[in-house]
């Protein structure tokens, strides 16, 4: 059985894709991400949302300080399966 959980968005890394601070998202930690999926990651002890696009994670953000991250440098917590 899959273990889903819902959390509020707490970062601006995917605001251009509709993931705004305070909106609730549902995460599935058991499925493998595919290119184009939004994933919840842990990078340098911070939690972010990014677009999975092997071999990189891409921000879709109005915050221009956000940058592309190599997927090998993060822990993928789960795949966003619903954006409330």
Short mmCIF file of N, CA, C and O in Angstrom, two decimals:
data_model
loop_
_atom_site.label_atom_id
_atom_site.label_comp_id
_atom_site.label_asym_id
_atom_site.label_seq_id
_atom_site.Cartn_x
_atom_site.Cartn_y
_atom_site.Cartn_z
N UNK A 1 0.84 -1.19 0.00
CA UNK A 1 0.00 0.00 0.00
C UNK A 1 0.88 1.24 0.00
O UNK A 1 1.88 1.31 0.68
N UNK A 2 0.49 2.25 -0.80
CA UNK A 2 1.26 3.48 -0.89
C UNK A 2 1.00 4.35 0.34
O UNK A 2 -0.08 4.35 0.90
N UNK A 3 2.02 5.08 0.71
CA UNK A 3 1.92 6.00 1.83
C UNK A 3 1.94 7.42 1.28
O UNK A 3 2.99 7.95 0.97
N UNK A 4 0.77 8.03 1.16
CA UNK A 4 0.66 9.39 0.69
C UNK A 4 0.61 10.33 1.88
O UNK A 4 0.14 9.95 2.94
N UNK A 5 1.08 11.55 1.69
CA UNK A 5 0.88 12.55 2.72
C UNK A 5 0.76 13.91 2.07
O UNK A 5 1.22 14.14 0.95
N UNK A 6 0.08 14.81 2.76
CA UNK A 6 -0.18 16.16 2.26
C UNK A 6 0.56 17.16 3.13
O UNK A 6 0.52 17.06 4.36
N UNK A 7 1.22 18.11 2.46
CA UNK A 7 1.96 19.16 3.17
C UNK A 7 1.71 20.49 2.47
O UNK A 7 1.38 20.51 1.29
N UNK A 8 1.91 21.61 3.18
CA UNK A 8 1.81 22.91 2.51
C UNK A 8 3.13 23.24 1.81
O UNK A 8 4.21 22.89 2.30
N UNK A 9 3.04 23.91 0.68
CA UNK A 9 4.23 24.39 -0.02
C UNK A 9 4.87 25.47 0.84
O UNK A 9 4.19 26.37 1.34
N UNK A 10 6.19 25.39 1.00
CA UNK A 10 6.90 26.36 1.83
C UNK A 10 8.09 27.00 1.11
O UNK A 10 8.99 27.53 1.75
N UNK A 11 8.11 26.92 -0.23
CA UNK A 11 9.21 27.51 -0.99
C UNK A 11 8.67 28.06 -2.30
O UNK A 11 7.57 27.73 -2.71
N UNK A 12 9.48 28.89 -2.95
CA UNK A 12 9.06 29.50 -4.21
C UNK A 12 9.74 28.87 -5.43
O UNK A 12 9.69 29.43 -6.52
N UNK A 13 10.35 27.72 -5.28
CA UNK A 13 11.11 27.13 -6.37
C UNK A 13 10.26 26.67 -7.55
O UNK A 13 10.79 26.46 -8.64
N UNK A 14 8.95 26.53 -7.37
CA UNK A 14 8.07 26.09 -8.45
C UNK A 14 6.83 26.97 -8.58
O UNK A 14 5.79 26.52 -9.08
N UNK A 15 6.92 28.24 -8.19
CA UNK A 15 5.73 29.10 -8.24
C UNK A 15 5.25 29.37 -9.67
O UNK A 15 4.05 29.52 -9.90
N UNK A 16 6.13 29.38 -10.65
CA UNK A 16 5.69 29.58 -12.04
C UNK A 16 4.90 28.37 -12.57
O UNK A 16 4.20 28.48 -13.57
N UNK A 17 5.02 27.24 -11.89
CA UNK A 17 4.28 26.04 -12.27
C UNK A 17 3.01 25.87 -11.44
O UNK A 17 2.35 24.83 -11.52
N UNK A 18 2.68 26.86 -10.60
CA UNK A 18 1.44 26.81 -9.83
C UNK A 18 1.57 26.28 -8.42
O UNK A 18 0.57 26.06 -7.75
N UNK A 19 2.78 26.09 -7.95
CA UNK A 19 3.00 25.60 -6.59
C UNK A 19 3.34 26.80 -5.70
O UNK A 19 4.49 27.18 -5.56
N UNK A 20 2.30 27.41 -5.14
CA UNK A 20 2.46 28.63 -4.35
C UNK A 20 2.56 28.33 -2.86
O UNK A 20 1.96 27.37 -2.38
N UNK A 21 3.29 29.18 -2.16
CA UNK A 21 3.42 29.04 -0.72
C UNK A 21 2.03 28.99 -0.09
O UNK A 21 1.17 29.81 -0.38
N UNK A 22 1.83 27.98 0.76
CA UNK A 22 0.57 27.79 1.46
C UNK A 22 -0.37 26.79 0.81
O UNK A 22 -1.23 26.23 1.47
N UNK A 23 -0.22 26.56 -0.52
CA UNK A 23 -1.05 25.55 -1.18
C UNK A 23 -0.65 24.18 -0.66
O UNK A 23 0.49 23.95 -0.30
N UNK A 24 -1.59 23.28 -0.65
CA UNK A 24 -1.30 21.92 -0.19
C UNK A 24 -0.98 21.02 -1.38
O UNK A 24 -1.62 21.11 -2.43
N UNK A 25 0.03 20.18 -1.19
CA UNK A 25 0.41 19.21 -2.21
C UNK A 25 0.42 17.82 -1.59
O UNK A 25 0.67 17.67 -0.38
N UNK A 26 0.13 16.83 -2.39
CA UNK A 26 0.16 15.45 -1.93
C UNK A 26 1.39 14.78 -2.52
O UNK A 26 1.63 14.87 -3.73
N UNK A 27 2.15 14.12 -1.67
CA UNK A 27 3.41 13.49 -2.02
C UNK A 27 3.28 11.98 -1.94
O UNK A 27 2.70 11.44 -0.99
N UNK A 28 3.86 11.28 -2.92
CA UNK A 28 3.98 9.83 -2.86
C UNK A 28 5.47 9.50 -2.83
O UNK A 28 6.17 9.69 -3.82
N UNK A 29 5.96 9.01 -1.70
CA UNK A 29 7.39 8.73 -1.57
C UNK A 29 7.81 7.39 -2.16
O UNK A 29 9.00 7.07 -2.17
N UNK A 30 6.86 6.61 -2.69
CA UNK A 30 7.19 5.26 -3.13
C UNK A 30 7.37 5.11 -4.63
O UNK A 30 7.85 4.07 -5.08
N UNK A 31 6.96 6.11 -5.41
CA UNK A 31 7.09 5.96 -6.86
C UNK A 31 8.34 6.65 -7.38
O UNK A 31 8.83 7.62 -6.80
N UNK A 32 8.86 6.12 -8.47
CA UNK A 32 10.06 6.67 -9.09
C UNK A 32 9.66 7.85 -9.99
O UNK A 32 8.72 7.72 -10.79
N UNK A 33 10.35 8.98 -9.87
CA UNK A 33 9.97 10.13 -10.70
C UNK A 33 10.31 9.92 -12.17
O UNK A 33 11.27 9.24 -12.51
N UNK A 34 9.49 10.52 -13.01
CA UNK A 34 9.71 10.54 -14.45
C UNK A 34 10.00 11.98 -14.87
O UNK A 34 9.60 12.93 -14.17
N UNK A 35 10.67 12.14 -15.99
CA UNK A 35 10.94 13.49 -16.48
C UNK A 35 9.65 14.30 -16.56
O UNK A 35 8.63 13.81 -17.05
N UNK A 36 9.71 15.51 -16.05
CA UNK A 36 8.56 16.40 -16.01
C UNK A 36 7.80 16.38 -14.70
O UNK A 36 7.01 17.28 -14.45
N UNK A 37 8.04 15.37 -13.85
CA UNK A 37 7.37 15.31 -12.55
C UNK A 37 7.91 16.39 -11.63
O UNK A 37 9.09 16.75 -11.67
N UNK A 38 7.05 16.89 -10.76
CA UNK A 38 7.47 17.77 -9.68
C UNK A 38 7.84 16.87 -8.51
O UNK A 38 7.08 15.98 -8.13
N UNK A 39 9.03 17.10 -7.95
CA UNK A 39 9.50 16.28 -6.84
C UNK A 39 9.86 17.14 -5.64
O UNK A 39 10.27 18.28 -5.77
N UNK A 40 9.67 16.55 -4.48
CA UNK A 40 10.08 17.16 -3.22
C UNK A 40 11.46 16.62 -2.90
O UNK A 40 11.67 15.41 -2.91
N UNK A 41 12.42 17.52 -2.68
CA UNK A 41 13.80 17.10 -2.46
C UNK A 41 14.39 17.69 -1.19
O UNK A 41 13.90 18.69 -0.67
N UNK A 42 15.44 17.05 -0.71
CA UNK A 42 16.26 17.57 0.37
C UNK A 42 17.62 17.88 -0.24
O UNK A 42 18.30 16.99 -0.75
N UNK A 43 17.99 19.16 -0.22
CA UNK A 43 19.28 19.59 -0.77
C UNK A 43 19.95 20.51 0.24
O UNK A 43 19.41 21.56 0.58
N UNK A 44 21.09 20.07 0.73
CA UNK A 44 21.85 20.84 1.73
C UNK A 44 20.98 21.18 2.94
O UNK A 44 20.95 22.32 3.41
N UNK A 45 20.25 20.19 3.41
CA UNK A 45 19.38 20.30 4.59
C UNK A 45 18.22 21.28 4.41
O UNK A 45 17.66 21.78 5.39
N UNK A 46 17.85 21.55 3.17
CA UNK A 46 16.68 22.38 2.89
C UNK A 46 15.74 21.60 1.97
O UNK A 46 16.18 20.85 1.11
N UNK A 47 14.45 21.81 2.18
CA UNK A 47 13.43 21.13 1.40
C UNK A 47 12.98 22.05 0.27
O UNK A 47 12.68 23.23 0.50
N UNK A 48 12.94 21.51 -0.95
CA UNK A 48 12.54 22.27 -2.13
C UNK A 48 11.63 21.43 -3.01
O UNK A 48 11.66 20.21 -2.96
N UNK A 49 10.89 22.12 -3.86
CA UNK A 49 10.17 21.49 -4.96
C UNK A 49 10.95 21.81 -6.23
O UNK A 49 11.37 22.96 -6.42
N UNK A 50 11.13 20.83 -7.08
CA UNK A 50 11.84 21.03 -8.34
C UNK A 50 11.20 20.16 -9.41
O UNK A 50 10.53 19.17 -9.11
N UNK A 51 11.46 20.49 -10.67
CA UNK A 51 11.00 19.65 -11.78
C UNK A 51 12.09 18.64 -12.09
O UNK A 51 13.24 19.01 -12.34
N UNK A 52 11.73 17.38 -12.08
CA UNK A 52 12.67 16.29 -12.38
C UNK A 52 12.87 16.23 -13.88
O UNK A 52 11.90 16.13 -14.65
N UNK A 53 14.10 16.32 -14.32
CA UNK A 53 14.43 16.28 -15.74
C UNK A 53 15.84 15.74 -15.86
O UNK A 53 16.80 16.50 -15.98
N UNK A 54 15.98 14.42 -15.80
CA UNK A 54 17.27 13.74 -15.73
C UNK A 54 18.25 14.33 -16.72
O UNK A 54 17.92 14.50 -17.88
N UNK A 55 19.45 14.66 -16.29
CA UNK A 55 20.07 14.42 -14.99
C UNK A 55 19.98 15.62 -14.04
O UNK A 55 20.74 15.72 -13.09
N UNK A 56 19.04 16.51 -14.30
CA UNK A 56 18.95 17.72 -13.49
C UNK A 56 17.58 17.89 -12.84
O UNK A 56 16.60 17.30 -13.26
N UNK A 57 17.57 18.76 -11.86
CA UNK A 57 16.34 19.24 -11.24
C UNK A 57 16.24 20.72 -11.60
O UNK A 57 17.20 21.47 -11.41
N UNK A 58 15.09 21.12 -12.12
CA UNK A 58 14.93 22.48 -12.62
C UNK A 58 13.95 23.27 -11.78
O UNK A 58 12.86 22.78 -11.48
N UNK A 59 14.31 24.50 -11.41
CA UNK A 59 13.33 25.36 -10.74
C UNK A 59 12.42 25.99 -11.79
O UNK A 59 12.81 26.19 -12.94
N UNK A 60 11.21 26.28 -11.41
CA UNK A 60 10.26 27.03 -12.24
C UNK A 60 9.78 28.17 -11.36
O UNK A 60 8.69 28.15 -10.83
N UNK A 61 10.68 29.16 -11.19
CA UNK A 61 10.48 30.15 -10.14
C UNK A 61 10.62 31.58 -10.62
O UNK A 61 11.42 31.88 -11.51
N UNK A 62 9.87 32.47 -9.98
CA UNK A 62 10.04 33.91 -10.20
C UNK A 62 11.29 34.40 -9.48
O UNK A 62 11.78 35.48 -9.78
N UNK A 63 11.82 33.61 -8.56
CA UNK A 63 13.04 33.94 -7.82
C UNK A 63 14.23 33.53 -8.68
O UNK A 63 14.56 32.36 -8.78
N UNK A 64 14.86 34.49 -9.31
CA UNK A 64 15.95 34.21 -10.25
C UNK A 64 17.22 33.70 -9.58
O UNK A 64 18.15 33.28 -10.25
N UNK A 65 17.25 33.68 -8.25
CA UNK A 65 18.43 33.13 -7.56
C UNK A 65 18.40 31.60 -7.51
O UNK A 65 19.40 30.97 -7.17
N UNK A 66 17.26 31.01 -7.87
CA UNK A 66 17.14 29.54 -7.89
C UNK A 66 17.91 29.00 -9.08
O UNK A 66 17.89 29.58 -10.15
N UNK A 67 18.59 27.87 -8.88
CA UNK A 67 19.40 27.34 -9.96
C UNK A 67 19.16 25.85 -10.18
O UNK A 67 18.57 25.16 -9.34
N UNK A 68 19.62 25.37 -11.31
CA UNK A 68 19.54 23.95 -11.67
C UNK A 68 20.43 23.17 -10.71
O UNK A 68 21.51 23.62 -10.34
N UNK A 69 19.97 21.98 -10.31
CA UNK A 69 20.72 21.12 -9.39
C UNK A 69 20.89 19.75 -10.03
O UNK A 69 19.95 19.22 -10.61
N UNK A 70 22.07 19.19 -9.91
CA UNK A 70 22.32 17.83 -10.39
C UNK A 70 21.53 16.86 -9.51
O UNK A 70 21.61 16.91 -8.28
N UNK A 71 20.77 15.96 -10.14
CA UNK A 71 19.92 15.03 -9.39
C UNK A 71 20.74 14.15 -8.45
O UNK A 71 20.23 13.69 -7.41
N UNK A 72 22.01 13.91 -8.75
CA UNK A 72 22.85 13.08 -7.90
C UNK A 72 23.27 13.74 -6.60
O UNK A 72 23.83 13.09 -5.73
N UNK A 73 22.98 15.03 -6.46
CA UNK A 73 23.39 15.78 -5.26
C UNK A 73 22.27 15.95 -4.24
O UNK A 73 22.45 16.65 -3.25
N UNK A 74 21.12 15.31 -4.49
CA UNK A 74 19.97 15.51 -3.60
C UNK A 74 19.39 14.17 -3.16
O UNK A 74 19.67 13.13 -3.76
N UNK A 75 18.58 14.25 -2.14
CA UNK A 75 17.73 13.12 -1.75
C UNK A 75 16.32 13.45 -2.23
O UNK A 75 15.77 14.49 -1.86
N UNK A 76 15.76 12.59 -3.05
CA UNK A 76 14.39 12.78 -3.51
C UNK A 76 13.46 12.18 -2.46
O UNK A 76 13.53 10.99 -2.17
N UNK A 77 12.63 13.03 -1.89
CA UNK A 77 11.71 12.61 -0.84
C UNK A 77 10.48 11.94 -1.43
O UNK A 77 9.98 10.96 -0.89
N UNK A 78 9.98 12.49 -2.53
CA UNK A 78 8.81 11.92 -3.16
C UNK A 78 8.35 12.72 -4.36
O UNK A 78 8.86 13.79 -4.64
N UNK A 79 7.38 12.17 -5.05
CA UNK A 79 6.80 12.78 -6.24
C UNK A 79 5.48 13.44 -5.87
O UNK A 79 4.66 12.84 -5.17
N UNK A 80 5.28 14.67 -6.33
CA UNK A 80 4.01 15.36 -6.12
C UNK A 80 2.97 14.69 -7.02
O UNK A 80 3.15 14.62 -8.24
N UNK A 81 1.90 14.20 -6.41
CA UNK A 81 0.86 13.53 -7.20
C UNK A 81 -0.43 14.35 -7.24
O UNK A 81 -1.32 14.04 -8.01
N UNK A 82 -0.50 15.40 -6.43
CA UNK A 82 -1.69 16.26 -6.45
C UNK A 82 -1.33 17.62 -5.92
O UNK A 82 -0.66 17.75 -4.91
N UNK A 83 -1.78 18.65 -6.65
CA UNK A 83 -1.59 20.04 -6.26
C UNK A 83 -2.95 20.63 -5.98
O UNK A 83 -3.73 20.88 -6.88
N UNK A 84 -3.27 20.79 -4.68
CA UNK A 84 -4.61 21.24 -4.29
C UNK A 84 -4.77 22.72 -4.56
O UNK A 84 -4.51 23.58 -3.93
#
